[in-house]
Coordinates of C-alpha atoms and ligand atoms in Angstrom, one line a residue:
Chain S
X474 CA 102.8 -26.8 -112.0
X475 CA 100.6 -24.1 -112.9
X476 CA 101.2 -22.8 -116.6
X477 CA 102.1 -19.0 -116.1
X478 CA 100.9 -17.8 -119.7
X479 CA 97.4 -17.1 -120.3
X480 CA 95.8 -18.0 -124.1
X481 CA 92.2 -18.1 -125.6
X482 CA 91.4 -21.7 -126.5
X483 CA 89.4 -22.5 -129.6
X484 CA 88.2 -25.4 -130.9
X485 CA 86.5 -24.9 -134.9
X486 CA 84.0 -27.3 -135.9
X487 CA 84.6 -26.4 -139.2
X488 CA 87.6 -25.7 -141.6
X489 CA 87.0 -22.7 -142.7
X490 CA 86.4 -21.2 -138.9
X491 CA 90.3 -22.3 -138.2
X492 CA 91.7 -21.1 -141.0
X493 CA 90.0 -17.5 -140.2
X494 CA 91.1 -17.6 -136.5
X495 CA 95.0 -18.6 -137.9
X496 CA 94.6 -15.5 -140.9
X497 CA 93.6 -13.1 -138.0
X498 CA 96.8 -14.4 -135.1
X499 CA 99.4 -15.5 -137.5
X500 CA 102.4 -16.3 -135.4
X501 CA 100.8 -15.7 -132.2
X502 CA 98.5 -18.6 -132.7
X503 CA 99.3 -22.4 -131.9
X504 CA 97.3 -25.1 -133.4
X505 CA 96.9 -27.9 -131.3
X506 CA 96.7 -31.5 -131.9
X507 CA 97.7 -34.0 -129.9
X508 CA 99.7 -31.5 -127.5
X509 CA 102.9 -33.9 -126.4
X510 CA 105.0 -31.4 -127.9
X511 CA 103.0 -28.0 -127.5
X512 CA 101.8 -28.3 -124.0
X513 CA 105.3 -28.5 -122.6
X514 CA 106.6 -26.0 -125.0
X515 CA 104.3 -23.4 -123.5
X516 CA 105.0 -24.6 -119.9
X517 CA 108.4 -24.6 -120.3
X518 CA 107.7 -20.9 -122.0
X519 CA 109.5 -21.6 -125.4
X520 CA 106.4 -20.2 -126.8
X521 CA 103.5 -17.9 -125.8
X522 CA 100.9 -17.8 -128.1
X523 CA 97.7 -15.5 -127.5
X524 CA 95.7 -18.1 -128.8
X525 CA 95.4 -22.0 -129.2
X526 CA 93.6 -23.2 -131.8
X527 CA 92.5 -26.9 -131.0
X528 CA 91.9 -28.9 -134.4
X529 CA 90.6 -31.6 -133.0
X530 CA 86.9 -30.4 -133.9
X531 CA 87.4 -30.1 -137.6
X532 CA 86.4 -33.7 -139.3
X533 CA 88.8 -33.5 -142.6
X534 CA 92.0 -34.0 -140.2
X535 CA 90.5 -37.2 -139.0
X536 CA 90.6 -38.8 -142.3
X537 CA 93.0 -42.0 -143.0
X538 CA 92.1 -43.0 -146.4
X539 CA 93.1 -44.4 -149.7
X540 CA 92.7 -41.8 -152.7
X541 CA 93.7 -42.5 -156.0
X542 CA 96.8 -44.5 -155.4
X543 CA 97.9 -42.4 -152.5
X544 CA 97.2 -42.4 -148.8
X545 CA 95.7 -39.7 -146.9
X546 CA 96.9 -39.0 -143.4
X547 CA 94.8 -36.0 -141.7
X548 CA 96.5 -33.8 -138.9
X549 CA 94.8 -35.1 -136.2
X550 CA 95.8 -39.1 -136.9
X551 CA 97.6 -40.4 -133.9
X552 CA 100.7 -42.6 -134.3
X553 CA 98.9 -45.3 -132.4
X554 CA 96.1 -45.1 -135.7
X555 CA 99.0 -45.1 -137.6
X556 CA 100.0 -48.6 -136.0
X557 CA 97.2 -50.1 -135.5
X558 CA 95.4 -49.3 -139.7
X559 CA 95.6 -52.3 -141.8
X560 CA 95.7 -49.7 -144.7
X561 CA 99.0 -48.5 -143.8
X562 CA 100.7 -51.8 -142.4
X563 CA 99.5 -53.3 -146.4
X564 CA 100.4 -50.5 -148.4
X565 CA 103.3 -48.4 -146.8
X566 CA 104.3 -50.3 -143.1
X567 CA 107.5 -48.4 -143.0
X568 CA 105.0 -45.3 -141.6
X569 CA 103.8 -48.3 -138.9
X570 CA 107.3 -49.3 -138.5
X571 CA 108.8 -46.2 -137.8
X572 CA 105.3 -44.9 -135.7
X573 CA 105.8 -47.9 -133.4
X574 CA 109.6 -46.4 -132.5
X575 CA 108.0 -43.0 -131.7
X576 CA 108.2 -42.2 -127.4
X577 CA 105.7 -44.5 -125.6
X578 CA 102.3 -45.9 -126.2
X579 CA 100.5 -42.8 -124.0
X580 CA 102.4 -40.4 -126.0
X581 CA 101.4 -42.2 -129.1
X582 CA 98.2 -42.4 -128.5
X583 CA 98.1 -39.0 -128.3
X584 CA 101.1 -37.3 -130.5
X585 CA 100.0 -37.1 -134.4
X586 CA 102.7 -37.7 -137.3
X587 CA 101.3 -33.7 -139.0
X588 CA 102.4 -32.9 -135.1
X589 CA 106.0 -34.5 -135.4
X590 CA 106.8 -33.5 -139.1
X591 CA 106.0 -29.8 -138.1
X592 CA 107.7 -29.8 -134.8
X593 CA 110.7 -30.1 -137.5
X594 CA 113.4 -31.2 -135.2
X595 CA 116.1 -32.8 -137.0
X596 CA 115.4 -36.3 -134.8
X597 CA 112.2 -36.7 -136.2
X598 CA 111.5 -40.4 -136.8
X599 CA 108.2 -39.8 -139.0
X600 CA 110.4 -38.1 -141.8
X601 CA 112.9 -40.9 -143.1
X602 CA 109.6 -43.2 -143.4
X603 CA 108.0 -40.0 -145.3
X604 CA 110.7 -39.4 -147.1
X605 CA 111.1 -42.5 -149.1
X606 CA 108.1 -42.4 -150.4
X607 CA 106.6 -39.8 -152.6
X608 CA 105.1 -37.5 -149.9
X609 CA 103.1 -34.2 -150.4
X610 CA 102.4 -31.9 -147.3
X611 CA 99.1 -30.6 -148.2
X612 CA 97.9 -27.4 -146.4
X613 CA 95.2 -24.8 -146.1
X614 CA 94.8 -21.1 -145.8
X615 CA 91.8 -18.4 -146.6
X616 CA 93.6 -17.8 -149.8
X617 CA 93.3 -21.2 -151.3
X618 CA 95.6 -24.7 -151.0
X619 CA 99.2 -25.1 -151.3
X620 CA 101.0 -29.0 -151.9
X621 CA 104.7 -28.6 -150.5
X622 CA 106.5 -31.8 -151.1
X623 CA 108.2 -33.6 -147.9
X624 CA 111.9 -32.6 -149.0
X625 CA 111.2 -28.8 -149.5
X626 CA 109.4 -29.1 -146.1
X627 CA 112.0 -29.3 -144.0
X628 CA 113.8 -25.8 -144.1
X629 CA 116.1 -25.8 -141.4
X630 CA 116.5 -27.0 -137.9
X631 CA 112.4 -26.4 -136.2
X632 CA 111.5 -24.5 -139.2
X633 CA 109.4 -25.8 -142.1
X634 CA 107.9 -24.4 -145.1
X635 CA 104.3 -23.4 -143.3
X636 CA 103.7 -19.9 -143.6
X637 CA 102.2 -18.2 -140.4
X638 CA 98.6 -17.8 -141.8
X639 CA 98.3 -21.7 -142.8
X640 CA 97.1 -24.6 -141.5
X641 CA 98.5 -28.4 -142.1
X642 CA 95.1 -30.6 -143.3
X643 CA 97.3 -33.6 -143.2
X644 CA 100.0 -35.7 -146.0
X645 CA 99.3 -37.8 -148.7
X646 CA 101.6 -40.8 -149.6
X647 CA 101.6 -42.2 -152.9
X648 CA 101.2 -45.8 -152.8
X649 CA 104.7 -47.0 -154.5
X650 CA 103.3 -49.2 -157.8
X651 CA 106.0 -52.2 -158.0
X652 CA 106.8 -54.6 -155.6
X653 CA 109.5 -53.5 -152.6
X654 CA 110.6 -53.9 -149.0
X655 CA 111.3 -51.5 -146.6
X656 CA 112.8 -50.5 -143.3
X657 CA 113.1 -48.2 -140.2
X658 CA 116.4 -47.9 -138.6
X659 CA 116.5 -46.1 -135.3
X660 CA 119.0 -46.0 -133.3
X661 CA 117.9 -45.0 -129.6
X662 CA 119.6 -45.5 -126.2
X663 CA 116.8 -47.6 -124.9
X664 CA 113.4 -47.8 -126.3
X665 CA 109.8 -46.3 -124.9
X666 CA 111.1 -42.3 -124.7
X667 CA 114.1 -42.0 -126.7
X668 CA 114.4 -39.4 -129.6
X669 CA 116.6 -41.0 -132.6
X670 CA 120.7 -40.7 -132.2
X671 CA 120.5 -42.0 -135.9
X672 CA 117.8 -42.7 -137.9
X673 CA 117.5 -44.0 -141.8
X674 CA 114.9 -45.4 -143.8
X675 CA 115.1 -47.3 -146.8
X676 CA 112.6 -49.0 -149.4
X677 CA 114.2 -51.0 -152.0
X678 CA 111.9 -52.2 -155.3
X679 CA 111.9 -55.4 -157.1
X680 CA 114.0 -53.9 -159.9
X681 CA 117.1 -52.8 -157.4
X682 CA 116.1 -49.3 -157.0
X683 CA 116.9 -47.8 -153.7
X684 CA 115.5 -45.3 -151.5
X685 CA 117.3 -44.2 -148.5
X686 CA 116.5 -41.1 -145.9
X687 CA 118.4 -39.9 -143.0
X688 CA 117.1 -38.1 -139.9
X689 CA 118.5 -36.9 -136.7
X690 CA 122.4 -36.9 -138.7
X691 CA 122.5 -33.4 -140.2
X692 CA 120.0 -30.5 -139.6
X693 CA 116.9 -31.5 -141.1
X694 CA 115.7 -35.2 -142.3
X695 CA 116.5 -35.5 -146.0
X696 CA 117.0 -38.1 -148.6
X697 CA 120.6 -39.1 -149.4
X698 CA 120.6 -39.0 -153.5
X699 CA 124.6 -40.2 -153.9
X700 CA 123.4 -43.2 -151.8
X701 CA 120.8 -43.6 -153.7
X702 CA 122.2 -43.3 -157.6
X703 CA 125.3 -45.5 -156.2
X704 CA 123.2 -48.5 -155.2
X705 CA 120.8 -48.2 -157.8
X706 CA 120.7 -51.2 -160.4
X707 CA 123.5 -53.2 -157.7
X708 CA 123.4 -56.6 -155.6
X709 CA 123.8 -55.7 -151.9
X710 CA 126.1 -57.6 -149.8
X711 CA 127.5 -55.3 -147.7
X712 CA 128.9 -51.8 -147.0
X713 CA 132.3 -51.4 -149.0
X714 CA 134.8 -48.7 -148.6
X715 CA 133.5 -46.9 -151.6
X716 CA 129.7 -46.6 -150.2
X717 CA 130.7 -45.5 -146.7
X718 CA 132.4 -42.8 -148.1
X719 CA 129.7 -41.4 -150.1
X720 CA 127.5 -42.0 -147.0
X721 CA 129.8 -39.8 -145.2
X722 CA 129.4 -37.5 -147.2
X723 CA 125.7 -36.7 -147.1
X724 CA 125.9 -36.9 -143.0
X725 CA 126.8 -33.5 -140.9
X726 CA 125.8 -35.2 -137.4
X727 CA 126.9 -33.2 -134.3
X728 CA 128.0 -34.3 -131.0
X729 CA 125.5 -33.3 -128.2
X730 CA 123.6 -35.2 -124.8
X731 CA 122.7 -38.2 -126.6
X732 CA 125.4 -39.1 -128.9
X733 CA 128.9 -38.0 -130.4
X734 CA 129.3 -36.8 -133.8
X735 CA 131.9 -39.7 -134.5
X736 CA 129.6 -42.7 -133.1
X737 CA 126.6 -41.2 -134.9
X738 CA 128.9 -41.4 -138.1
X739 CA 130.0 -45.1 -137.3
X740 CA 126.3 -45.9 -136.8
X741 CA 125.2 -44.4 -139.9
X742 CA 127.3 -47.3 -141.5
X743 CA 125.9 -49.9 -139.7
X744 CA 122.2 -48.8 -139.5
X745 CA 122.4 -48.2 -143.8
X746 CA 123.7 -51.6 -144.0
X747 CA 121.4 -53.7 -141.4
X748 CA 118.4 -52.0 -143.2
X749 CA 119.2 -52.6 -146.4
X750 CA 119.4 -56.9 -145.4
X751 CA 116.3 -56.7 -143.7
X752 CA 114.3 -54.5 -147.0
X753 CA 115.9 -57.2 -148.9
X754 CA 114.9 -59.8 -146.8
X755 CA 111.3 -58.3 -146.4
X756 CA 111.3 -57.9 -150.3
X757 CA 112.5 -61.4 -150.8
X758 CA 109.7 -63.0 -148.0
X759 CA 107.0 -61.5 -149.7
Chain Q
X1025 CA 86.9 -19.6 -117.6
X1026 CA 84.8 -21.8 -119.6
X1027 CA 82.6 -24.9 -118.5
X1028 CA 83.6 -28.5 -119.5
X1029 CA 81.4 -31.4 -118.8
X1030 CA 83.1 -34.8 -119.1
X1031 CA 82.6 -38.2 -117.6
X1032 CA 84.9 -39.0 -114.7
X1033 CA 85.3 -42.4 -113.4
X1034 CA 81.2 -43.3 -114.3
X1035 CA 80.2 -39.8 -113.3
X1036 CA 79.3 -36.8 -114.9
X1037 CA 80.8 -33.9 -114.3
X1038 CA 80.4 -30.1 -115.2
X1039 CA 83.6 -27.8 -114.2
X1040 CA 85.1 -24.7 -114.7
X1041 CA 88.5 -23.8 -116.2
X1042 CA 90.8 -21.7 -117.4
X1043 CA 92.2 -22.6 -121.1
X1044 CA 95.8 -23.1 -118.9
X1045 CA 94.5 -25.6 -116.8
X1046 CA 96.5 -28.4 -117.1
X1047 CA 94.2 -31.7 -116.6
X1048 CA 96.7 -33.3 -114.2
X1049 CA 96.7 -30.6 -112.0
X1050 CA 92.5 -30.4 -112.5
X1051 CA 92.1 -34.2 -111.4
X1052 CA 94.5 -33.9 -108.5
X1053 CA 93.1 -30.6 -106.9
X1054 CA 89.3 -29.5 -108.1
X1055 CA 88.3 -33.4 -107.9
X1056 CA 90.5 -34.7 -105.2
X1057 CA 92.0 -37.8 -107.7
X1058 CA 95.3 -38.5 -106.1
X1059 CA 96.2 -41.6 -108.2
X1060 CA 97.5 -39.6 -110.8
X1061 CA 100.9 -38.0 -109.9
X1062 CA 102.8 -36.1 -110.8
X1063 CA 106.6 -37.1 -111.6
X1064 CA 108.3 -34.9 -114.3
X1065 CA 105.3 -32.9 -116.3
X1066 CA 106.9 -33.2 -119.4
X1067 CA 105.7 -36.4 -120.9
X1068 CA 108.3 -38.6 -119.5
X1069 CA 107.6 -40.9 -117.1
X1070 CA 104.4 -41.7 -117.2
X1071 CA 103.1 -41.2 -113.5
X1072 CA 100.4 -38.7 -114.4
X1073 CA 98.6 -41.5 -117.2
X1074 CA 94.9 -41.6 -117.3
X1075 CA 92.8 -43.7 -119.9
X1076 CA 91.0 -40.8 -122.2
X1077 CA 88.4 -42.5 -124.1
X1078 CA 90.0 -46.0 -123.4
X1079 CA 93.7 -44.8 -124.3
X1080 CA 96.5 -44.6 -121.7
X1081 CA 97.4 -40.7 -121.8
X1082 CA 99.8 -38.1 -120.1
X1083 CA 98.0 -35.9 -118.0
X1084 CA 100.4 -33.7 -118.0
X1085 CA 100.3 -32.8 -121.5
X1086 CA 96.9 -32.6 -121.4
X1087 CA 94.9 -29.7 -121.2
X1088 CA 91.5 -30.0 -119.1
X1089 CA 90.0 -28.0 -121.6
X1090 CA 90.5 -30.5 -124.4
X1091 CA 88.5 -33.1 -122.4
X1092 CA 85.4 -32.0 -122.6
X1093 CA 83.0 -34.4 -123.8
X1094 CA 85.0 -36.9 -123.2
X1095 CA 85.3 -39.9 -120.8
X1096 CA 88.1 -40.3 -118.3
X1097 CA 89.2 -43.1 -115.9
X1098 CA 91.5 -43.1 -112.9
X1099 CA 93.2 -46.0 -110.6
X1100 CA 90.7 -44.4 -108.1
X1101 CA 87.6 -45.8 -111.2
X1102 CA 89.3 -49.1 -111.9
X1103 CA 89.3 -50.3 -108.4
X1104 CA 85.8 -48.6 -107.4
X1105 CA 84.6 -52.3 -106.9
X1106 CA 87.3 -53.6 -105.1
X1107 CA 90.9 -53.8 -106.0
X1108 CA 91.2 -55.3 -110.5
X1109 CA 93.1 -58.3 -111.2
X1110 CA 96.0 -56.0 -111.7
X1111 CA 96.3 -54.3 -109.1
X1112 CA 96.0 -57.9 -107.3
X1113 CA 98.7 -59.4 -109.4
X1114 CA 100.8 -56.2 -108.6
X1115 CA 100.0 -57.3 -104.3
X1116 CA 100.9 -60.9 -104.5
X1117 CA 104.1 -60.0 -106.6
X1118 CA 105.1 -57.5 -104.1
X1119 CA 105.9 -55.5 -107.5
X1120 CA 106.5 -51.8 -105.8
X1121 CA 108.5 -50.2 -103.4
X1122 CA 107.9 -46.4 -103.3
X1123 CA 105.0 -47.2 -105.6
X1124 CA 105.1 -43.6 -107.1
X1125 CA 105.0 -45.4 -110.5
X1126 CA 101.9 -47.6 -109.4
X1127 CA 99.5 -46.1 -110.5
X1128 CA 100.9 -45.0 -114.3
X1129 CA 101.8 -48.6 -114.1
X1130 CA 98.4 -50.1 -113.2
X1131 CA 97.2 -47.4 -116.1
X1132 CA 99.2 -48.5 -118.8
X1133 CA 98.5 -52.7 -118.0
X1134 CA 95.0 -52.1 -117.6
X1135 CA 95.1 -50.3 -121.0
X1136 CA 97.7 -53.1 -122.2
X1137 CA 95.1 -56.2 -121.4
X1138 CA 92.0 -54.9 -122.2
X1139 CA 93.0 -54.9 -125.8
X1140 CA 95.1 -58.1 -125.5
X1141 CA 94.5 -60.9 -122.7
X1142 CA 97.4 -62.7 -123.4
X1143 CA 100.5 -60.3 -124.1
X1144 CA 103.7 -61.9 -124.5
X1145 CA 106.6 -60.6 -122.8
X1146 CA 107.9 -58.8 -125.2
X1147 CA 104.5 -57.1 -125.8
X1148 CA 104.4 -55.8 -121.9
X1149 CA 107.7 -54.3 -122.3
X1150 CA 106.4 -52.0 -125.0
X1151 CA 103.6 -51.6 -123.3
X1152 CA 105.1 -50.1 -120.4
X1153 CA 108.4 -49.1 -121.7
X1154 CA 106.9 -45.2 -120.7
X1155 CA 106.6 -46.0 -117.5
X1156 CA 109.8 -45.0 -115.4
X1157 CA 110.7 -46.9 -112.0
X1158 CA 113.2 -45.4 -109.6
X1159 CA 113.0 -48.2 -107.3
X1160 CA 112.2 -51.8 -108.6
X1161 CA 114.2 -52.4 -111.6
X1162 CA 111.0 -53.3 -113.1
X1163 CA 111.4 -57.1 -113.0
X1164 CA 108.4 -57.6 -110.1
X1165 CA 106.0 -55.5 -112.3
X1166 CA 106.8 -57.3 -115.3
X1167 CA 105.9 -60.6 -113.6
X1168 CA 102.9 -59.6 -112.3
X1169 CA 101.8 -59.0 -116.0
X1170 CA 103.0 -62.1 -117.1
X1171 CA 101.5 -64.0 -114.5
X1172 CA 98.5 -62.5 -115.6
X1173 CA 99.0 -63.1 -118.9
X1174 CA 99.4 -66.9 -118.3
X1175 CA 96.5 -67.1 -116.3
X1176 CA 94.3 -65.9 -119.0
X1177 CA 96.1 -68.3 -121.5
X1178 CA 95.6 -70.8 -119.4
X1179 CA 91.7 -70.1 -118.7
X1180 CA 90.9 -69.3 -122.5
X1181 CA 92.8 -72.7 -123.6
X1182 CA 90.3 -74.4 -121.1
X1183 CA 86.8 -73.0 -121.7
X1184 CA 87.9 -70.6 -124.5
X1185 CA 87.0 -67.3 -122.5
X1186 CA 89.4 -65.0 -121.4
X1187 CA 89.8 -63.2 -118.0
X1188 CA 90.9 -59.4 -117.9
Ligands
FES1705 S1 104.3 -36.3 -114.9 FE1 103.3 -36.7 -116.8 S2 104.7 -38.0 -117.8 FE2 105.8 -37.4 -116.0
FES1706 S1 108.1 -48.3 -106.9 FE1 109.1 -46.4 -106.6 S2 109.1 -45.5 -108.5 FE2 108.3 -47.5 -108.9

């Protein structure tokens, strides 16, 4: 198929040279990563930028790295890096975890977790594993840096908090400092292409404090706090009455081509309590 | 249109193209590469893969601009001696029928076992879980790998190499 709308390609070698290209084409411009979601966005003519602005050239987004207690993660890192660093499967796996549920291994080798988190859709799977930790999106423009934490980054339904003359240099994780187990949770029709029905993430520390994120179950990926402050300091054995309803509470999933509203409710049960036995049991085996 | 030079199956190659280009189309019609094909262009059912730099990738969501530089291999640069050990395995286990998916299939293994000898079965599914198959139900080409896979165990655990 030939692609009907005509762009300027760019590709930086340096920093400073992007961010001056986005300042000057604000919306009109498209930075481009890994291009699973872009490229067939512009075929399919949901967007028509003037220009593309290819980031691949630029060396800070293709740092993975440990800085003071947190983890780097530049735009350009591929979920298939993700999978396959020993710094992230040691220090925060459920980001390897919930990478390795992500489409297909030639997407992922391609498709970068900055890519997915700004693509914004509420099925993201990166954004539960994000979520539970503490997460800072750090960007760039001419005018300086900006740190947006993961939950104001998600504004609504394919919208973040990036302004139009910004760029996304990548995330950095803080490395949690006690002991804890985690878990990704997806719930998927079959595995290698599916985007999440359900997904939830949890990490649970040595001294019974919980951590659990939702995605693809309301309009944007957020943590569920109620969850959270009722488990906190509790034994888990399994879901009661009580916890159900509050986690019905933080859901508002809707019924569309993959799943019901009412099944994705049900599931939201069943996933919170499966991944809270297998963090424990992760915790536990460690 | 801008000039790209990139290394096609061992060769090096300078081209024009337009920023819009996408590389699937580039492959199939300026250079003549059939293998790739082209099933759904939208990244899901990975007919159009290609190795880019060693990694299985979607042509179709692929621009040809973003390859230069790079190094890319087809079906048509894996059997350019003769048919691989893959492609063999897929013969003998009669694994196709249309064989549309063939070569995204024989893209993905070849990826698969070059960085693993020895997958296990579970392993393979993953490994080709992007692949779609309207015909075959996917048991014959999953056997193929596997047979492939026990081959090498079986070669490594007697003189400690391993086979691709
Ligand atoms: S044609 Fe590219 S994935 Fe289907
Ligand atoms: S053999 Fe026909 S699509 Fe696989």
């Amino acid at each position: 198929m030939v692609v009907a709308h005509d762009f300027l390609y760019q590709k930086p070698s340096t920093l400073l040279d992007a961010l001056k290209l986005r300042a000057q084409y604000g919306e009109k411009c498209s930075l481009l990563a890994g291009g699973t979601d872009l490229v067939v966005n512009i075929k399919e003519r949901r967007i028509s930028p003037d220009i593309v602005i290819d980031i691949k050239g630029i060396p800070e987004f293709s740092i993975l790295e440990e800085r003071d207690g947190s983890i780097f993660i530049g735009s350009a890192i591929t979920f298939t890096e993700l999978i396959e660093s020993p710094l992230i499967k040691s220090r925060v796996p459920i980001i390897a975890e919930s990478a390795h549920t992500v489409a297909s291994v030639g997407v992922r080798n391609r498709a970068t977790l900055v890519g997915n988190i700004c693509s914004a859709v509420p099925s993201l799977d990166s954004a539960p594993a994000l979520l539970v930790y503490k997460t800072d999106v750090v960007v760039e423009s001419v005018d300086g840096k900006r740190i947006i934490p993961i939950d104001k980054w998600f504004v609504a339904p394919k919208k973040t908090a990036l302004q139009n003359n910004e760029i996304v240099l990548g995330v950095l994780v803080e490395i949690p400092n006690s002991e804890n187990g985690t878990a990704y949770m997806k719930l998927g029709r079959y595995s290698g292409e599916d985007l999440a029905q359900a997904g939830v993430g949890i990490m649970i520390s040595k001294n019974l404090e919980y951590k659990i994120a939702f995605c693809a179950v309301g309009p944007v990926p957020r943590r569920a706090l109620k969850v959270e402050a009722f488990l906190n300091g509790k034994e888990f054995s399994s879901i009661t009455n009580e916890l159900s309803e509050i986690i019905q509470s933080e859901i508002s999933p809707i019924t569309d081509i993959r799943a019901s509203k009412e099944y994705r409710r049900h599931m939201v049960d069943v996933l919170v309590e499966r991944g809270i036995k297998l963090a424990l049991s992760r915790l536990q085996g460690e | 249109m801008n000039k790209i030079t990139f290394i096609i199956n061992g060769e090096k190659r300078s081209i024009y193209v337009e920023p819009n280009d996408v590389l699937l189309d580039v492959l199939r019609d300026k250079l003549g590469l059939k293998s790739p094909k082209c099933g759904c262009e939208r990244g899901d059912c990975g007919a159009c893969s290609v190795l880019l730099n060693g990694k299985s990738v979607r042509s179709c969501l692929v621009f040809a601009i973003e390859v230069d530089g790079c190094e890319i291999e087809t079906v048509e640069g894996i059997s350019q001696n003769g048919l691989s050990v893959v492609q063999e395995a897929f013969i003998e286990m009669n694994s196709f029928q249309c064989g549309f998916c063939a070569p995204g299939v024989v893209i993905a293994t070849t990826e698969l076992l070059r960085k693993n000898s020895t997958p296990t079965k579970e392993e393979i599914k993953e490994a080709l879980a992007g692949n779609l198959c309207r015909c075959t139900g996917y048991t014959p080409i999953l056997e193929a790998v596997e047979k492939i896979s026990h081959h090498n165990k079986h070669n490594s655990d007697n003189t400690g190499g391993t086979n691709e």
